[in-house]
Amino acid sequence: MKRLFSALGAMALVLTIAMPAFANKIVRIAYVEWDCALASTTMVKAVLEQKMGYKVEAMPVAAAAMWQAVGSGDVDGMVTAWLPVTHGDYMKKVGDKVEDLGPISTDAKVGWAVPSYVTINSIEELQANADKFGGKIVGIDPGAGLMRMSEETMKAYALNDFELMEGSGATMTASLAEAVKGEKWIVVTAWSPHWMFGRWDLKYLEDPKGTLGGSETINTIVRKGLKEDMPEVYAFLDRFAWDSPDQLQMVMDWNQEQGADPYENAKRFINEYPDTVKKWLGQ
């Protein structure tokens, strides 16, 4: 009996030594509650858990808190930094405390969008048609960089008969869905890639003053020291990138299906696009 316990003890010791160093480590990822951020973050979580054996905590927070958390090292990273404009101010504040691993998606854009049946094409035409829009520009969460730029845009174009409505990504798309259903005029703060551009026929209003910025990228930002602490996690996040904006938009659209579970959809992607996932894993 003593030999048995001794053997079991030795086996446990060997297993403990052989166990990967990351087995008890938790990866913490912060994200803003945008549909694109949810899709990308959940994909990272699923790959790290399903393919690499880590435990991941994905924490939804406001944009300012997300950047602050990465800068302070309270979280390990994020995959939803819109640069150089939308999150540019946040990057300036913590840039020396974080590492930019580059884009996960290119050709990203923010702006104001309207349904294609709306007969104006420029922000310059809004003021003269304020009554048709009910004097409202439907926005998202107040801490978003897009909302800050939208406030500047209202001043630049003297949109005195409009009010920028605060809300969330979900309330914005709900308002858009209701308007499209009745073919009513509506203008919303928008960004792409986003599933709403696949769901409805929309167009961005021209922005001749350029107050809403130009083409952007969605980047991965990690805390300083992650490369040394979790080299495999760092390497994966460094390789993680969608093959195209359409691929990200596809997963976002899956997440809008009735009863959808973003984590199950991430697992679905892992199964249906193995070559993409192999690239992320460096295989």
Short mmCIF file of C-alpha atoms in Angstrom, two decimals:
data_model
loop_
_atom_site.label_atom_id
_atom_site.label_comp_id
_atom_site.label_asym_id
_atom_site.label_seq_id
_atom_site.Cartn_x
_atom_site.Cartn_y
_atom_site.Cartn_z
CA MET A 1 0.00 0.00 0.00
CA LYS A 2 2.87 2.36 0.86
CA ARG A 3 4.48 1.58 -2.49
CA LEU A 4 1.14 2.39 -4.22
CA PHE A 5 0.80 5.78 -2.53
CA SER A 6 4.47 6.46 -3.21
CA ALA A 7 3.99 5.64 -6.88
CA LEU A 8 0.87 7.78 -7.12
CA GLY A 9 2.67 10.65 -5.42
CA ALA A 10 5.58 10.40 -7.84
CA MET A 11 3.16 10.29 -10.77
CA ALA A 12 1.36 13.41 -9.51
CA LEU A 13 4.69 15.19 -9.18
CA VAL A 14 5.66 14.26 -12.73
CA LEU A 15 2.30 15.44 -14.05
CA THR A 16 2.62 18.70 -12.17
CA ILE A 17 6.08 19.32 -13.62
CA ALA A 18 4.95 18.30 -17.11
CA MET A 19 1.81 20.43 -16.98
CA PRO A 20 2.05 23.46 -19.30
CA ALA A 21 3.02 26.64 -17.52
CA PHE A 22 -0.10 28.36 -18.81
CA ALA A 23 -2.54 25.78 -17.44
CA ASN A 24 -3.51 27.82 -14.42
CA LYS A 25 -3.20 31.22 -16.07
CA ILE A 26 -6.21 33.28 -17.03
CA VAL A 27 -6.17 35.55 -20.05
CA ARG A 28 -8.18 38.73 -19.55
CA ILE A 29 -9.56 40.52 -22.61
CA ALA A 30 -11.51 43.78 -22.46
CA TYR A 31 -13.92 44.96 -25.13
CA VAL A 32 -16.56 47.58 -25.82
CA GLU A 33 -20.09 46.34 -26.44
CA TRP A 34 -20.05 46.87 -30.18
CA ASP A 35 -21.12 43.98 -32.37
CA CYS A 36 -17.75 43.87 -34.14
CA ALA A 37 -15.91 43.90 -30.81
CA LEU A 38 -18.09 41.09 -29.45
CA ALA A 39 -17.47 38.94 -32.53
CA SER A 40 -13.69 39.41 -32.49
CA THR A 41 -13.31 39.07 -28.73
CA THR A 42 -15.45 35.94 -28.57
CA MET A 43 -13.44 34.43 -31.41
CA VAL A 44 -10.20 35.07 -29.51
CA LYS A 45 -11.73 33.57 -26.37
CA ALA A 46 -12.92 30.45 -28.22
CA VAL A 47 -9.57 29.79 -29.92
CA LEU A 48 -7.60 30.31 -26.72
CA GLU A 49 -9.92 27.96 -24.82
CA GLN A 50 -10.76 25.37 -27.46
CA LYS A 51 -7.39 25.13 -29.20
CA MET A 52 -4.80 26.35 -26.69
CA GLY A 53 -6.11 25.26 -23.30
CA TYR A 54 -6.37 28.67 -21.63
CA LYS A 55 -9.18 30.11 -19.56
CA VAL A 56 -10.35 33.49 -20.81
CA GLU A 57 -12.24 36.25 -19.05
CA ALA A 58 -13.87 38.59 -21.57
CA MET A 59 -14.95 41.81 -19.87
CA PRO A 60 -17.31 44.34 -21.49
CA VAL A 61 -16.51 47.93 -20.46
CA ALA A 62 -16.71 51.48 -21.80
CA ALA A 63 -14.06 52.52 -24.32
CA ALA A 64 -12.12 54.73 -21.89
CA ALA A 65 -12.09 51.99 -19.25
CA MET A 66 -10.95 49.43 -21.83
CA TRP A 67 -7.90 51.46 -22.79
CA GLN A 68 -7.12 52.31 -19.19
CA ALA A 69 -7.32 48.65 -18.19
CA VAL A 70 -4.83 47.59 -20.87
CA GLY A 71 -2.54 50.52 -20.05
CA SER A 72 -2.51 49.66 -16.35
CA GLY A 73 -2.01 45.96 -17.01
CA ASP A 74 -5.30 45.00 -15.33
CA VAL A 75 -6.20 43.14 -18.53
CA ASP A 76 -3.92 41.47 -21.03
CA GLY A 77 -5.26 43.08 -24.18
CA MET A 78 -8.07 43.92 -26.56
CA VAL A 79 -8.84 43.30 -30.23
CA THR A 80 -11.04 46.31 -30.86
CA ALA A 81 -8.88 49.44 -31.10
CA TRP A 82 -10.13 51.71 -33.89
CA LEU A 83 -7.16 53.69 -35.17
CA PRO A 84 -5.91 56.25 -35.98
CA VAL A 85 -8.93 58.48 -35.32
CA THR A 86 -11.79 56.92 -33.33
CA HIS A 87 -9.62 55.77 -30.42
CA GLY A 88 -6.74 58.10 -31.20
CA ASP A 89 -7.10 60.17 -28.02
CA TYR A 90 -7.02 57.04 -25.86
CA MET A 91 -3.91 55.80 -27.64
CA LYS A 92 -2.14 59.09 -26.94
CA LYS A 93 -2.82 58.72 -23.21
CA VAL A 94 -1.55 55.16 -22.77
CA GLY A 95 0.60 54.61 -25.85
CA ASP A 96 3.82 54.23 -23.86
CA LYS A 97 2.23 51.56 -21.66
CA VAL A 98 0.83 49.28 -24.37
CA GLU A 99 1.96 47.50 -27.52
CA ASP A 100 0.14 47.75 -30.85
CA LEU A 101 0.19 44.37 -32.63
CA GLY A 102 -1.39 45.76 -35.79
CA PRO A 103 -4.71 45.35 -37.61
CA ILE A 104 -7.18 42.50 -37.32
CA SER A 105 -9.27 44.18 -40.03
CA THR A 106 -8.54 46.91 -42.56
CA ASP A 107 -10.78 49.29 -44.52
CA ALA A 108 -12.81 50.05 -41.42
CA LYS A 109 -14.90 53.21 -41.49
CA VAL A 110 -17.02 55.35 -39.21
CA GLY A 111 -19.57 57.92 -40.30
CA TRP A 112 -23.24 58.78 -40.45
CA ALA A 113 -25.45 56.45 -42.45
CA VAL A 114 -28.96 56.64 -43.86
CA PRO A 115 -31.15 54.12 -45.70
CA SER A 116 -30.60 54.28 -49.45
CA TYR A 117 -34.16 55.51 -50.05
CA VAL A 118 -33.25 58.77 -48.29
CA THR A 119 -32.70 61.25 -51.13
CA ILE A 120 -29.84 63.30 -49.65
CA ASN A 121 -26.20 62.25 -49.97
CA SER A 122 -24.20 64.67 -47.81
CA ILE A 123 -24.06 65.88 -44.23
CA GLU A 124 -24.25 69.36 -45.72
CA GLU A 125 -27.87 68.63 -46.72
CA LEU A 126 -29.04 67.59 -43.25
CA GLN A 127 -29.89 70.98 -41.77
CA ALA A 128 -32.32 71.82 -44.58
CA ASN A 129 -34.10 68.50 -44.02
CA ALA A 130 -34.11 68.41 -40.21
CA ASP A 131 -37.88 67.99 -39.99
CA LYS A 132 -37.79 64.83 -42.13
CA PHE A 133 -35.38 63.26 -39.63
CA GLY A 134 -37.33 64.43 -36.59
CA GLY A 135 -34.35 66.57 -35.63
CA LYS A 136 -32.47 63.51 -34.34
CA ILE A 137 -29.17 61.84 -35.07
CA VAL A 138 -29.35 58.40 -33.45
CA GLY A 139 -26.10 57.69 -31.63
CA ILE A 140 -24.50 55.02 -29.47
CA ASP A 141 -22.84 54.97 -26.03
CA PRO A 142 -21.69 58.41 -24.88
CA GLY A 143 -18.09 57.36 -24.21
CA ALA A 144 -17.46 56.22 -27.77
CA GLY A 145 -14.98 58.09 -29.96
CA LEU A 146 -17.61 58.12 -32.70
CA MET A 147 -19.88 60.17 -30.46
CA ARG A 148 -17.12 62.68 -29.75
CA MET A 149 -16.50 63.06 -33.48
CA SER A 150 -20.24 63.34 -34.07
CA GLU A 151 -20.46 66.24 -31.64
CA GLU A 152 -17.64 67.99 -33.51
CA THR A 153 -19.42 67.27 -36.80
CA MET A 154 -22.62 68.89 -35.59
CA LYS A 155 -20.71 72.05 -34.78
CA ALA A 156 -18.74 72.03 -38.02
CA TYR A 157 -21.90 71.75 -40.13
CA ALA A 158 -24.00 74.02 -37.87
CA LEU A 159 -26.67 71.38 -37.37
CA ASN A 160 -28.57 73.57 -34.92
CA ASP A 161 -31.91 71.85 -35.48
CA PHE A 162 -30.57 68.43 -34.58
CA GLU A 163 -29.95 66.61 -31.31
CA LEU A 164 -27.41 63.81 -30.98
CA MET A 165 -29.21 61.01 -29.15
CA GLU A 166 -27.14 58.86 -26.78
CA GLY A 167 -27.84 55.16 -26.51
CA SER A 168 -26.00 51.97 -27.46
CA GLY A 169 -25.23 49.94 -30.54
CA ALA A 170 -28.32 47.84 -29.86
CA THR A 171 -30.68 50.80 -29.49
CA MET A 172 -29.24 52.38 -32.63
CA THR A 173 -29.86 49.30 -34.77
CA ALA A 174 -33.32 48.85 -33.23
CA SER A 175 -34.22 52.43 -34.22
CA LEU A 176 -32.82 51.80 -37.69
CA ALA A 177 -34.85 48.60 -38.10
CA GLU A 178 -38.07 50.38 -37.09
CA ALA A 179 -37.40 53.27 -39.48
CA VAL A 180 -36.59 51.02 -42.44
CA LYS A 181 -39.73 49.01 -41.82
CA GLY A 182 -41.83 52.14 -42.34
CA GLU A 183 -39.46 53.73 -44.90
CA LYS A 184 -38.95 56.69 -42.59
CA TRP A 185 -35.96 58.99 -42.77
CA ILE A 186 -33.31 58.32 -40.16
CA VAL A 187 -29.61 59.11 -39.74
CA VAL A 188 -27.47 56.99 -37.43
CA THR A 189 -23.89 56.98 -36.22
CA ALA A 190 -22.43 53.98 -38.02
CA TRP A 191 -19.32 51.97 -38.60
CA SER A 192 -18.25 49.14 -40.83
CA PRO A 193 -17.67 46.28 -40.90
CA HIS A 194 -21.09 45.88 -39.30
CA TRP A 195 -23.89 43.40 -39.90
CA MET A 196 -26.42 46.19 -40.51
CA PHE A 197 -24.85 46.90 -43.92
CA GLY A 198 -25.66 43.33 -44.92
CA ARG A 199 -29.13 43.46 -43.42
CA TRP A 200 -30.33 46.74 -44.97
CA ASP A 201 -29.50 48.86 -48.00
CA LEU A 202 -27.61 51.75 -46.40
CA LYS A 203 -25.23 54.48 -47.50
CA TYR A 204 -22.79 56.74 -45.72
CA LEU A 205 -23.44 60.45 -46.03
CA GLU A 206 -20.57 62.32 -47.62
CA ASP A 207 -18.45 64.26 -45.14
CA PRO A 208 -16.70 67.00 -47.15
CA LYS A 209 -15.24 68.61 -44.02
CA GLY A 210 -13.69 65.29 -42.96
CA THR A 211 -14.78 65.62 -39.34
CA LEU A 212 -15.67 61.93 -39.08
CA GLY A 213 -12.26 60.77 -40.25
CA GLY A 214 -11.29 58.50 -43.11
CA SER A 215 -10.38 54.85 -43.50
CA GLU A 216 -9.34 53.14 -40.26
CA THR A 217 -8.06 49.82 -39.03
CA ILE A 218 -9.20 47.69 -36.09
CA ASN A 219 -6.11 46.74 -34.10
CA THR A 220 -4.97 44.43 -31.34
CA ILE A 221 -3.48 46.23 -28.34
CA VAL A 222 -1.78 44.34 -25.50
CA ARG A 223 -0.19 45.31 -22.21
CA LYS A 224 3.54 45.69 -21.91
CA GLY A 225 5.11 42.48 -20.62
CA LEU A 226 2.60 40.07 -22.18
CA LYS A 227 5.26 38.71 -24.54
CA GLU A 228 7.42 37.67 -21.58
CA ASP A 229 4.57 36.48 -19.32
CA MET A 230 2.51 34.57 -21.89
CA PRO A 231 4.56 34.11 -25.07
CA GLU A 232 2.05 31.73 -26.69
CA VAL A 233 -0.85 34.07 -26.05
CA TYR A 234 1.19 36.99 -27.37
CA ALA A 235 2.12 35.06 -30.53
CA PHE A 236 -1.51 34.10 -31.16
CA LEU A 237 -2.77 37.66 -30.68
CA ASP A 238 0.00 38.89 -32.96
CA ARG A 239 -1.19 36.54 -35.72
CA PHE A 240 -4.92 37.00 -35.15
CA ALA A 241 -6.52 38.85 -38.08
CA TRP A 242 -9.62 38.29 -40.18
CA ASP A 243 -9.01 37.29 -43.80
CA SER A 244 -11.26 40.18 -44.87
CA PRO A 245 -13.78 42.63 -43.37
CA ASP A 246 -16.50 40.47 -44.98
CA GLN A 247 -15.41 37.53 -42.82
CA LEU A 248 -15.87 39.57 -39.65
CA GLN A 249 -19.20 40.88 -40.90
CA MET A 250 -20.34 37.31 -41.59
CA VAL A 251 -19.73 36.26 -37.97
CA MET A 252 -21.48 39.41 -36.76
CA ASP A 253 -24.49 38.48 -38.89
CA TRP A 254 -24.52 34.96 -37.41
CA ASN A 255 -24.71 36.58 -33.99
CA GLN A 256 -27.87 38.44 -34.98
CA GLU A 257 -29.83 35.29 -35.71
CA GLN A 258 -32.62 34.56 -33.25
CA GLY A 259 -31.31 32.69 -30.20
CA ALA A 260 -27.71 33.01 -31.38
CA ASP A 261 -24.86 32.30 -28.97
CA PRO A 262 -21.70 34.21 -29.99
CA TYR A 263 -19.44 31.59 -28.39
CA GLU A 264 -21.14 28.76 -30.29
CA ASN A 265 -20.81 30.81 -33.47
CA ALA A 266 -17.10 31.24 -32.78
CA LYS A 267 -16.80 27.45 -32.45
CA ARG A 268 -18.75 27.14 -35.71
CA PHE A 269 -16.21 29.38 -37.41
CA ILE A 270 -13.35 27.33 -36.00
CA ASN A 271 -14.89 24.21 -37.55
CA GLU A 272 -15.83 25.77 -40.89
CA TYR A 273 -12.67 27.81 -41.49
CA PRO A 274 -9.83 25.58 -40.24
CA ASP A 275 -7.22 27.11 -42.57
CA THR A 276 -7.80 30.56 -41.09
CA VAL A 277 -7.54 29.23 -37.56
CA LYS A 278 -4.34 27.34 -38.42
CA LYS A 279 -2.77 30.62 -39.52
CA TRP A 280 -3.72 32.17 -36.20
CA LEU A 281 -2.10 29.24 -34.41
CA GLY A 282 1.04 29.42 -36.51
CA GLN A 283 0.52 25.96 -37.97
#
